[in-house]
C-alpha cells in the first residue's frame, strides 16, 4: 500500500441499504467525520450483483464506489465467492459441500462452497470477470480481496478424485505411498488408488499420515482456488494487487504457503478483551503475537482487514471494549507493522446473524455514540502517524511455527492426548521476548534464517532433514538457537526417526532424548538452577523429557529436575556449537522462567530492546523503523521517559522526538 496513508475504514455493506438513499448519504457524511479513507466492498454481495443466473447488475456498485471516491474514500473490492446466491446452490447441488460423514449440506450460511466443483469455478469466473472488466483499472479500487476467510473441507466425490490425483503426484506409486504411510500396520496396504478415501468419523481415522496428507491437500485446494480467482481478475486487470483475509490461530490452511500467492497479507482480529482470566496486557500480547505472525507472512507491512470497534456477537460473552481499548488496539496494530486499521463493520445490519455485532455506526445512527466518537479519535491519531506507512521492522528473533508440524504433532496419539497446548507453548516464548522489547517474527521450516540472531524451535515434532541442517548451520555461523522438548521426532511422512533424537540436532544440543513423560493437568515437577546459574527455580508441566548428555561433547546443564527418577537430569542446558550456541528446554515451565531466560539471552546476544530502560510491568514497547510505540496496558497511569501515560494510553517517539 506504498504511497497511501494508513488505511482507516472497513467492511461496508451498502447492498443492504439500497432502498435507503438517506442512509447511504449519511454514511458518506459520517465516514468523513470519522477520517475513513478506505472501505471494503462486495464481500457478500453476489445476490445483489447477479440476482438471477447470467443477469449482472453492477451499476449500484459502480455508483457507490465512485461516490465514495469523489469524497476521498477508496475501495478494497472483494470477489463475492464466499457466499453464493440461493438460486445457484439449489440449481447446482455439486457446489454444496459434502461433510466428513458424507452428507451433502443443504443451502446455508457462507464459506461452504466446494472448491473443486468445476461448475462453481465457472460461476465464480464469470462474476469475477464482470467485476474485473468494470473495475480492473478503476483508480478508486486500490486492492482486490479474494473471497473471505477461506477454510473448511469438502469430502464430495470430486474432491476424493482430486485427492487421489494429489497423492499420485506426491508419491508416484502406491508402493511409495504405502511405505510413507506405514500402511502395513493393521493390514492397511492399499492396492488400488480408489481404495483411498478422506478421513471420516465412520471411516478411516487411524492412518495418521493419511490425515496429515488430507490436511495438506485441503490447504492446497484453498490456495488453488485463491490462485484461480486471482488469475481470473489479473487477466483483465494486469496491475491489480491482491490480498486474502486470514484468521487468528487458524489451523486449516498453511498461511505461509498461501501468502506467497498474494501481494499483501491481511487478517481479521477479534480479541476477547477483559476476560476475568486475563489482564489487558496478556490479551494485548496474544494479539501482538498474531500481528507478528501476519507481518512475517511476507516480511513486510500487512493489513488489519477486520476488527470490531466495540464488541462481537459470536464470542461466548459479547464484552464491550472499555474506553481507550479501541485506540490501544488500533495503535498496537500499527506498531507491529500494519498499514491499516479496518473494522467489521461500518454500519450495523438490521437483521439476521450479525444484527447485534458491534459497528462504527449503530442502529441509532448517532454520532455521539461511543463506538463512533472513539473511531473518530483513532482516525485523527492515525493521520498523525501517516509517516509510519510501509516502514519495516528490525530482524531480531524468529520463532518457528510450521503448519505441517502442527498438523502432525496434534494428529498423533502420543505422550499426551489431553491436549499439548501448542499455542500456549509458543506464547510463553513470545511473551517473554515481547516483554523484553525484542522484535519477533515467525517462520516455517522453509524460512530463511539470515539476519536473525535468535531462533526459537518450540515442539518441532516434524523436523525435515533440510531444516535440521539449516538450524545447525545457523548456530555454526554464530546464531543462537532454543530447542524445546518433543522436537525432531518424525519425518515429513510422520514416520518416526530411527536412531537418536532430537533427530539431526543431538550434536547441536550436546545431548539426546531417552524418554518423555506425559503429565496430568495440574501435575508439576520441580526444577532447580545449578550453582552459578541465574535462572529461577521453576515447575515443569505438560511433557517432561529426560535427556542424557553426549559423552565426548556434553551440553552444560543450567537447571535440573529436582524430583522423582528424573532428578539431576537437565531441565535446561546450553551447548556451544561452532561460533554459536544452542539451548535445550526439556519441558514447559512457569512464565517467570522464560522472562529471565530471554532477558538474559537477549542481553548476552546484544539485542537492543525497543525501549532502552526497563519498563513498568504491563507496559509494552515496540519499534517500527525509527518509531517507538510505548503502550500502557495497565489499569493505572504510568510515567515513561518524560511522558505520563493514562491507563491504556500510547506514546509514540520518532527518533527521539515524541510525536504522539
Ligand atoms: C469475520 C467475517 C466477517 C464477520 C465478522 C464478525 O470472521 O469475515 O464477515 O462475520 O467475522 O466478527
XYZ file of C-alpha atoms and ligand atoms in Angstrom:
672
model
C 0.000 0.000 0.000
C 3.014 2.194 -0.609
C 2.192 5.832 -1.176
C -1.114 5.715 0.693
C -1.842 6.968 4.174
C -2.608 4.468 6.910
C -5.898 2.965 5.804
C -8.835 3.590 8.123
C -12.334 2.282 7.497
C -13.664 -1.222 6.996
C -16.326 -3.571 5.686
C -19.198 -1.627 4.190
C -22.418 -3.287 3.037
C -24.440 -0.691 1.119
C -26.250 -3.523 -0.711
C -28.293 -3.895 2.489
C -29.423 -0.261 2.232
C -30.050 0.350 -1.471
C -33.660 1.340 -0.715
C -32.455 3.963 1.784
C -30.636 6.758 -0.075
C -30.824 8.877 3.091
C -28.750 6.305 4.946
C -26.247 5.982 2.110
C -25.862 9.770 2.123
C -25.398 9.797 5.891
C -22.707 7.120 5.530
C -20.562 9.448 3.442
C -21.020 12.310 5.873
C -20.131 10.146 8.873
C -17.203 8.469 7.140
C -15.644 11.853 6.507
C -16.088 12.790 10.164
C -14.509 9.503 11.248
C -11.492 10.078 8.969
C -12.413 6.997 6.972
C -10.355 6.787 3.789
C -10.956 3.160 2.733
C -13.862 0.711 2.682
C -14.118 -2.936 1.727
C -16.997 -3.595 -0.627
C -18.595 -6.625 -2.154
C -17.568 -9.332 0.334
C -21.005 -10.964 0.355
C -22.724 -9.100 -2.491
C -23.230 -11.861 -5.038
C -27.043 -11.961 -4.883
C -27.120 -8.198 -5.464
C -24.620 -8.449 -8.332
C -26.206 -11.429 -10.082
C -29.804 -11.704 -8.835
C -30.571 -14.333 -11.472
C -28.267 -16.646 -13.325
C -26.450 -14.638 -16.015
C -28.151 -11.335 -15.140
C -25.481 -8.981 -13.861
C -26.339 -5.750 -12.043
C -23.168 -3.859 -11.246
C -24.381 -0.276 -11.647
C -25.287 0.195 -7.983
C -21.767 -0.902 -7.024
C -20.185 1.463 -9.540
C -22.278 4.345 -8.160
C -21.241 3.578 -4.604
C -17.549 3.190 -5.496
C -17.468 6.451 -7.422
C -19.429 8.431 -4.904
C -17.065 7.268 -2.179
C -14.071 8.125 -4.347
C -15.401 11.598 -5.044
C -15.427 12.008 -1.265
C -11.841 10.855 -0.816
C -12.632 7.250 0.106
C -11.073 4.359 -1.781
C -12.242 0.805 -2.165
C -10.844 -2.605 -1.425
C -13.002 -4.719 -3.706
C -13.854 -8.282 -2.740
C -14.794 -11.110 -5.038
C -18.132 -12.458 -3.813
C -17.292 -16.169 -3.895
C -17.540 -16.673 -0.125
C -21.355 -16.638 -0.138
C -23.322 -17.811 -3.144
C -26.899 -16.924 -4.013
C -29.722 -19.369 -3.248
C -30.505 -19.885 -6.945
C -27.015 -21.208 -7.552
C -26.910 -23.646 -4.644
C -30.356 -25.013 -5.480
C -29.846 -25.434 -9.174
C -26.375 -26.998 -8.903
C -26.104 -29.287 -5.857
C -22.448 -30.075 -6.639
C -21.427 -26.622 -5.372
C -22.600 -27.579 -1.881
C -20.041 -29.273 0.332
C -20.169 -32.858 1.480
C -19.296 -33.214 5.165
C -16.785 -35.728 6.569
C -19.713 -38.063 7.350
C -20.534 -37.951 3.605
C -23.779 -35.982 3.924
C -24.226 -33.180 1.374
C -25.177 -29.895 3.012
C -28.369 -28.009 2.252
C -28.130 -24.412 1.144
C -26.927 -22.490 4.187
C -24.673 -19.778 5.573
C -21.377 -18.923 3.811
C -17.781 -20.071 3.222
C -19.015 -23.554 2.404
C -18.640 -23.958 -1.348
C -16.938 -26.956 -2.933
C -13.610 -25.554 -4.074
C -13.163 -28.400 -6.579
C -16.531 -28.173 -8.351
C -15.879 -27.073 -11.983
C -19.350 -25.636 -12.002
C -18.708 -23.423 -9.011
C -15.449 -22.253 -10.506
C -17.244 -21.436 -13.739
C -19.855 -19.319 -11.954
C -17.185 -17.590 -9.876
C -15.095 -16.974 -13.008
C -17.997 -15.229 -14.727
C -18.836 -12.891 -11.857
C -15.141 -12.135 -11.200
C -14.657 -11.319 -14.880
C -17.580 -8.891 -14.775
C -16.057 -7.163 -11.757
C -12.580 -7.094 -13.287
C -13.900 -5.695 -16.595
C -15.765 -2.975 -14.802
C -13.334 -2.037 -12.016
C -9.995 -3.544 -13.056
C -8.420 -0.217 -13.954
C -10.562 2.000 -11.760
C -8.328 4.317 -9.675
C -10.868 4.078 -6.850
C -10.057 0.395 -6.348
C -6.730 0.033 -4.533
C -6.749 -3.676 -3.727
C -8.631 -6.900 -4.516
C -9.822 -9.034 -1.628
C -10.227 -12.660 -2.682
C -13.270 -14.356 -1.182
C -13.479 -14.234 2.626
C -11.797 -16.183 5.402
C -11.281 -19.362 3.392
C -11.470 -22.590 5.364
C -13.205 -25.909 5.984
C -13.162 -29.004 3.800
C -15.325 -30.855 1.304
C -15.498 -34.662 1.005
C -17.528 -34.978 -2.211
C -16.608 -37.408 -4.989
C -14.950 -34.629 -6.992
C -12.721 -33.852 -4.025
C -11.968 -37.560 -3.426
C -10.824 -37.943 -7.028
C -8.734 -34.784 -6.769
C -7.196 -36.053 -3.508
C -6.108 -39.265 -5.241
C -4.556 -37.242 -8.074
C -2.752 -35.129 -5.490
C -1.422 -38.272 -3.799
C -0.296 -39.722 -7.141
C 1.671 -36.559 -7.815
C 3.217 -36.647 -4.327
C 4.154 -40.323 -4.154
C 4.263 -41.556 -7.753
C 3.266 -45.105 -6.835
C 1.082 -46.916 -4.340
C 4.163 -48.749 -3.167
C 5.795 -45.468 -2.175
C 2.574 -44.272 -0.550
C 2.182 -47.473 1.464
C 5.733 -47.127 2.697
C 5.351 -43.444 3.601
C 2.100 -44.159 5.456
C 3.470 -47.337 7.094
C 0.297 -48.914 5.731
C 1.337 -52.462 6.615
C 0.209 -51.532 10.169
C -3.238 -53.085 10.786
C -3.070 -54.528 7.266
C -3.786 -51.237 5.535
C -1.737 -51.757 2.348
C -3.651 -50.092 -0.484
C -3.758 -51.993 -3.775
C -5.683 -49.534 -5.992
C -5.924 -45.751 -5.645
C -9.721 -45.840 -5.398
C -9.446 -47.536 -2.000
C -8.140 -44.295 -0.559
C -10.763 -42.018 0.958
C -10.573 -38.866 3.024
C -10.767 -39.322 6.823
C -14.296 -39.851 8.143
C -15.847 -40.428 11.573
C -17.331 -43.719 10.322
C -14.324 -44.434 8.088
C -10.561 -44.177 8.176
C -9.092 -42.180 11.011
C -6.151 -44.239 12.219
C -3.661 -43.778 9.376
C -2.175 -40.578 10.701
C -0.075 -39.872 7.630
C -3.267 -40.047 5.535
C -4.891 -37.468 7.823
C -1.775 -35.295 7.537
C -1.839 -35.530 3.735
C -5.558 -34.702 3.731
C -4.813 -31.510 5.644
C -2.046 -30.651 3.202
C -4.385 -31.364 0.310
C -7.245 -29.244 1.694
C -4.837 -26.382 2.306
C -3.559 -26.724 -1.276
C -7.145 -26.746 -2.586
C -7.900 -23.416 -0.913
C -4.676 -21.965 -2.245
C -5.528 -23.296 -5.700
C -8.953 -21.651 -5.502
C -7.339 -18.390 -4.439
C -4.937 -18.563 -7.405
C -7.797 -19.326 -9.746
C -9.722 -16.230 -8.618
C -6.591 -14.054 -8.591
C -5.629 -15.085 -12.115
C -9.172 -14.577 -13.381
C -9.067 -10.967 -12.202
C -5.450 -10.443 -13.226
C -6.106 -11.468 -16.792
C -8.378 -8.469 -17.205
C -6.653 -6.224 -14.658
C -2.910 -6.815 -15.009
C -1.970 -4.159 -12.442
C -4.337 -5.373 -9.756
C -2.920 -6.196 -6.303
C -4.384 -8.944 -4.119
C -4.972 -9.934 -0.543
C -6.904 -12.664 1.278
C -8.048 -12.178 4.869
C -6.625 -14.706 7.301
C -7.662 -15.653 10.812
C -6.485 -15.956 14.417
C -4.621 -19.206 15.109
C -6.286 -20.736 12.073
C -5.318 -24.343 11.535
C -6.909 -25.197 8.178
C -4.557 -23.523 5.686
C -0.787 -23.270 5.550
C -0.794 -19.484 5.526
C 2.922 -19.212 4.740
C 2.250 -21.078 1.510
C -0.891 -19.069 0.804
C 0.857 -15.740 1.432
C 3.201 -16.429 -1.488
C 0.210 -16.041 -3.814
C -0.900 -12.596 -2.632
C 0.677 -9.142 -2.657
C -0.187 -8.136 0.862
C -1.109 -10.245 3.885
C -4.175 -9.306 5.898
C -6.037 -10.707 8.868
C -9.150 -10.310 10.993
C -8.609 -9.632 14.679
C -11.259 -10.194 17.353
C -9.564 -10.486 20.748
C -11.625 -11.239 23.838
C -10.723 -8.229 25.971
C -11.475 -8.019 29.697
C -11.723 -11.737 30.341
C -11.612 -12.407 34.088
C -8.758 -14.863 33.485
C -6.508 -12.471 31.571
C -5.033 -8.997 32.105
C -5.249 -6.357 29.377
C -1.516 -6.817 28.874
C -1.954 -10.567 28.330
C -4.735 -10.017 25.786
C -2.580 -7.394 24.087
C 0.329 -9.845 23.884
C -1.918 -12.561 22.491
C -2.925 -10.178 19.708
C 0.638 -8.936 19.239
C 1.776 -12.500 18.580
C -0.741 -12.755 15.731
C 0.226 -9.351 14.326
C 3.841 -10.502 14.245
C 2.832 -13.767 12.604
C 0.993 -11.896 9.850
C 3.853 -9.416 9.437
C 6.079 -12.466 8.937
C 3.872 -13.819 6.154
C 5.662 -11.565 3.697
C 8.270 -9.959 5.963
C 6.681 -6.610 5.294
C 3.729 -4.468 6.416
C 0.357 -6.185 6.431
C -3.231 -5.003 6.692
C -5.623 -5.389 9.559
C -8.681 -6.209 7.457
C -11.298 -6.530 10.203
C -11.648 -5.663 13.875
C -14.585 -4.628 15.992
C -14.806 -1.027 17.147
C -16.746 -2.238 20.190
C -17.775 -5.904 20.591
C -18.652 -9.020 18.611
C -21.819 -11.098 18.802
C -20.312 -14.553 18.382
C -17.948 -14.894 21.318
C -19.353 -16.640 24.412
C -19.724 -13.242 26.098
C -20.070 -10.095 23.982
C -17.931 -7.787 26.055
C -17.694 -4.088 25.203
C -14.209 -2.675 24.772
C -13.689 -0.337 27.721
C -12.989 3.309 26.826
C -9.457 3.564 25.450
C -9.114 -0.070 24.353
C -10.115 0.610 20.740
C -7.298 3.146 20.486
C -4.824 0.911 22.309
C -5.648 -1.944 19.928
C -5.504 0.271 16.828
C -2.111 1.764 17.661
C -0.759 -1.630 18.683
C -1.704 -2.918 15.233
C 0.264 -0.160 13.561
C 3.206 -0.640 15.943
C 3.502 -4.268 14.879
C 3.660 -3.420 11.200
C 0.112 -2.922 9.902
C -0.650 -0.193 7.394
C -4.342 -0.151 8.253
C -6.972 -0.213 10.946
C -10.141 -1.524 9.330
C -13.323 -2.535 11.074
C -16.044 -5.031 10.672
C -18.342 -3.253 10.149
C -19.112 0.278 9.176
C -22.867 0.136 9.802
C -24.742 -2.476 11.805
C -27.078 -4.615 9.716
C -30.741 -4.695 10.712
C -31.420 -8.393 10.647
C -30.009 -11.918 10.512
C -26.994 -13.386 12.267
C -24.916 -10.265 12.807
C -27.552 -7.688 13.718
C -26.087 -7.296 17.220
C -22.438 -7.208 16.122
C -20.569 -4.022 17.013
C -20.231 -1.423 14.249
C -18.890 2.086 13.863
C -22.453 3.283 13.242
C -25.154 1.581 15.243
C -28.874 1.204 14.624
C -29.475 4.629 16.164
C -27.118 6.239 13.634
C -25.842 8.610 16.318
C -22.549 10.491 16.137
C -22.275 10.785 19.893
C -22.309 7.001 20.398
C -19.041 5.813 21.994
C -18.041 3.481 19.145
C -18.320 6.399 16.736
C -16.510 9.020 18.833
C -13.674 6.595 19.599
C -13.364 5.760 15.902
C -13.033 9.471 15.154
C -10.233 9.726 17.730
C -8.437 6.725 16.245
C -8.772 8.274 12.772
C -7.187 11.510 13.997
C -4.265 9.693 15.604
C -3.652 7.554 12.514
C -3.424 10.704 10.411
C -0.683 11.965 12.725
C 1.244 8.732 12.221
C 0.965 8.571 8.441
C 4.765 8.574 8.005
C 4.929 5.121 9.543
C 3.311 3.571 6.447
C 5.357 0.854 4.744
C 8.111 1.124 7.370
C 9.632 -2.291 8.073
C 10.660 -3.798 11.386
C 14.114 -4.827 12.527
C 15.036 -8.529 12.429
C 15.950 -9.884 15.842
C 14.304 -13.162 16.874
C 12.397 -15.787 14.898
C 10.028 -18.373 16.358
C 9.419 -21.423 14.190
C 5.730 -22.017 13.515
C 5.090 -24.572 10.823
C 1.565 -25.654 9.855
C 2.614 -29.112 8.719
C 4.377 -29.706 12.017
C 1.295 -28.583 13.946
C -0.946 -30.922 11.954
C 1.371 -33.882 12.531
C 2.003 -33.038 16.189
C -1.665 -32.727 17.056
C -2.732 -35.577 14.793
C -0.611 -38.189 16.570
C -1.582 -40.251 19.590
C 1.346 -39.926 21.926
C 2.617 -38.893 25.294
C -0.277 -36.524 25.953
C -3.644 -36.833 24.228
C -5.350 -34.488 26.684
C -4.004 -31.506 24.756
C -0.492 -30.358 24.004
C -1.184 -26.642 24.326
C 0.784 -25.835 21.184
C -0.144 -22.153 21.111
C 0.441 -21.872 24.833
C 3.987 -23.100 24.268
C 4.600 -20.503 21.544
C 3.027 -17.821 23.683
C 5.407 -18.379 26.580
C 8.443 -17.761 24.363
C 6.755 -14.915 22.514
C 5.508 -13.089 25.606
C 8.893 -13.149 27.275
C 10.608 -11.760 24.174
C 7.911 -9.149 23.571
C 8.011 -8.025 27.201
C 11.772 -7.583 26.805
C 11.077 -5.325 23.793
C 12.635 -7.738 21.288
C 11.147 -7.861 17.771
C 9.790 -11.318 16.955
C 8.929 -12.809 13.592
C 7.690 -16.283 12.738
C 8.791 -18.674 10.041
C 8.195 -22.246 8.948
C 10.718 -24.905 8.001
C 11.359 -23.198 4.688
C 12.275 -19.904 6.399
C 15.448 -18.072 5.539
C 17.226 -17.563 8.874
C 19.563 -14.879 7.561
C 19.582 -11.722 9.626
C 18.073 -13.169 12.812
C 20.207 -13.528 15.915
C 17.970 -15.887 17.828
C 15.830 -18.770 16.539
C 13.325 -20.487 18.835
C 12.217 -24.006 17.927
C 9.193 -24.977 20.055
C 7.780 -28.511 19.739
C 9.074 -29.049 16.224
C 7.917 -32.671 16.244
C 8.052 -32.971 12.436
C 11.565 -31.880 11.530
C 12.838 -32.240 7.982
C 16.435 -33.160 7.206
C 16.890 -29.852 5.431
C 15.694 -27.750 8.342
C 17.710 -29.691 10.910
C 20.779 -28.908 8.812
C 19.765 -25.272 8.434
C 19.496 -24.928 12.218
C 22.937 -26.468 12.727
C 24.448 -24.187 10.067
C 22.810 -21.181 11.705
C 24.428 -21.994 15.061
C 27.718 -22.903 13.385
C 27.966 -19.407 11.979
C 27.217 -17.651 15.264
C 23.436 -17.839 15.764
C 21.685 -18.785 18.997
C 19.020 -21.484 18.975
C 16.485 -22.543 21.599
C 15.071 -26.049 21.108
C 12.292 -27.449 23.290
C 11.085 -30.933 24.205
C 9.202 -33.064 21.632
C 11.326 -31.804 18.749
C 12.858 -33.873 15.943
C 10.610 -36.906 16.395
C 9.249 -37.744 12.908
C 9.955 -37.022 9.243
C 7.596 -35.321 6.774
C 5.537 -38.525 6.416
C 5.059 -38.762 10.188
C 7.416 -41.760 10.243
C 9.396 -41.993 13.464
C 13.054 -41.193 13.106
C 15.301 -44.168 13.709
C 18.287 -43.584 15.961
C 18.985 -40.792 18.417
C 16.640 -37.854 18.811
C 16.039 -34.885 18.693
C 16.795 -36.112 15.209
C 19.557 -34.178 13.451
C 20.123 -31.968 16.482
C 21.935 -34.152 19.004
C 25.360 -32.764 18.078
C 23.992 -29.232 18.104
C 22.460 -29.723 21.551
C 25.153 -31.930 23.048
C 22.547 -34.391 24.336
C 19.918 -36.931 23.336
C 16.394 -37.707 24.496
C 15.924 -41.003 26.332
C 12.243 -40.731 27.267
C 9.296 -38.373 27.579
C 6.641 -38.418 30.280
C 3.088 -37.099 29.936
C 1.885 -35.054 32.901
C -1.681 -34.862 34.222
C -3.359 -31.441 34.285
C -2.029 -29.640 37.336
C 0.822 -32.109 37.859
C 4.264 -30.490 38.039
C 7.876 -31.433 38.656
C 10.225 -29.056 40.479
C 13.345 -27.832 38.669
C 16.239 -26.003 40.291
C 19.094 -23.961 38.823
C 22.622 -25.345 39.068
C 25.219 -23.393 41.066
C 26.043 -20.052 39.480
C 23.011 -20.006 37.163
C 20.687 -17.006 37.496
C 17.566 -18.772 36.207
C 14.783 -19.077 38.796
C 13.508 -22.269 40.368
C 10.537 -23.384 38.289
C 7.952 -26.123 37.752
C 7.869 -28.399 34.723
C 4.476 -29.384 33.288
C 2.637 -30.930 30.297
C 5.503 -33.060 29.000
C 8.803 -33.781 30.703
C 11.646 -35.060 28.634
C 14.629 -36.936 30.019
C 17.892 -36.339 28.199
C 21.425 -37.543 28.709
C 24.395 -35.548 27.517
C 26.780 -36.671 24.818
C 29.914 -38.221 26.245
C 32.527 -36.511 24.115
C 30.955 -33.034 23.752
C 28.389 -32.607 26.517
C 25.771 -29.887 26.996
C 26.134 -27.847 30.177
C 23.084 -28.091 32.450
C 21.576 -24.778 33.607
C 18.639 -26.221 35.545
C 17.967 -29.777 36.599
C 14.857 -31.689 37.585
C 14.836 -31.962 41.361
C 12.278 -34.716 41.841
C 11.472 -38.316 41.183
C 13.579 -40.545 38.971
C 14.137 -37.502 36.780
C 16.343 -35.897 39.460
C 19.595 -34.404 38.182
C 18.645 -34.762 34.511
C 18.856 -31.447 32.651
C 15.662 -29.378 32.532
C 17.554 -26.606 30.720
C 21.001 -26.857 29.179
C 23.293 -24.934 26.865
C 25.829 -26.151 24.358
C 28.413 -24.251 22.341
C 28.330 -25.160 18.690
C 30.660 -23.581 16.123
C 30.559 -19.827 16.647
C 27.079 -20.017 18.191
C 25.184 -21.894 20.859
C 22.066 -23.944 21.399
C 19.800 -24.038 24.439
C 17.643 -27.039 25.271
C 14.448 -26.793 27.331
C 13.173 -30.206 28.423
C 9.655 -29.189 29.495
C 7.143 -26.354 29.749
C 7.972 -24.017 32.630
C 6.376 -21.146 34.547
C 6.182 -17.811 32.715
C 8.776 -16.304 35.070
C 11.337 -18.771 33.883
C 11.051 -17.543 30.280
C 11.170 -13.887 31.332
C 14.559 -14.362 32.964
C 15.760 -16.774 30.331
C 15.056 -14.456 27.380
C 16.019 -11.248 29.181
C 19.446 -12.773 29.876
C 19.740 -14.344 26.423
C 18.879 -11.027 24.733
C 21.464 -9.217 26.834
C 24.111 -11.782 26.064
C 23.329 -11.566 22.361
C 23.417 -7.783 22.414
C 19.853 -7.432 21.106
C 18.705 -3.841 21.583
C 15.277 -3.596 23.211
C 12.681 -1.213 21.753
C 12.887 0.923 24.889
C 16.354 1.262 26.429
C 15.329 1.228 30.126
C 13.305 -1.408 31.965
C 9.593 -0.546 31.708
C 6.980 -0.858 34.470
C 5.161 -4.210 34.467
C 2.333 -4.187 31.919
C 3.914 -1.517 29.716
C 4.966 -2.756 26.284
C 7.308 -1.129 23.781
C 7.550 -1.934 20.071
C 9.899 -0.481 17.465
C 8.923 0.007 13.829
C 11.739 1.644 11.856
C 12.610 4.805 13.774
C 9.260 4.857 15.553
C 8.944 3.527 19.078
C 5.440 2.998 20.441
C 5.040 2.533 24.186
C 1.685 1.311 25.452
C 0.345 1.293 28.982
C -1.660 -1.917 29.233
C -2.275 -1.488 32.959
C -5.215 -0.003 34.843
C -3.096 2.816 36.355
C -1.270 5.828 34.871
C 2.491 5.328 34.434
C 5.412 7.581 33.562
C 7.700 6.614 30.692
C 10.552 8.965 29.826
C 9.037 12.421 30.150
C 5.545 11.208 29.387
C 2.685 10.463 31.712
C 0.584 7.724 30.122
C -3.019 7.287 31.269
C -4.407 3.766 31.553
C -4.440 2.168 28.080
C -2.533 5.214 26.765
C 0.086 5.168 23.975
C 3.054 7.438 23.372
C 4.989 7.464 20.124
C 8.527 8.643 19.508
C 10.097 9.187 16.119
C 13.869 9.173 16.631
C 13.954 10.967 19.982
C 11.006 13.254 19.314
C 7.677 12.484 20.928
C 5.104 12.653 18.094
C 2.023 11.344 19.913
C -15.366 -12.324 10.364
C -16.015 -12.285 8.987
C -16.952 -11.106 8.866
C -17.862 -11.016 10.068
C -17.016 -10.942 11.305
C -17.813 -10.808 12.589
O -14.869 -13.579 10.669
O -15.057 -12.204 7.983
O -17.713 -11.236 7.691
O -18.707 -12.125 10.103
O -16.253 -12.112 11.407
O -16.962 -10.697 13.707
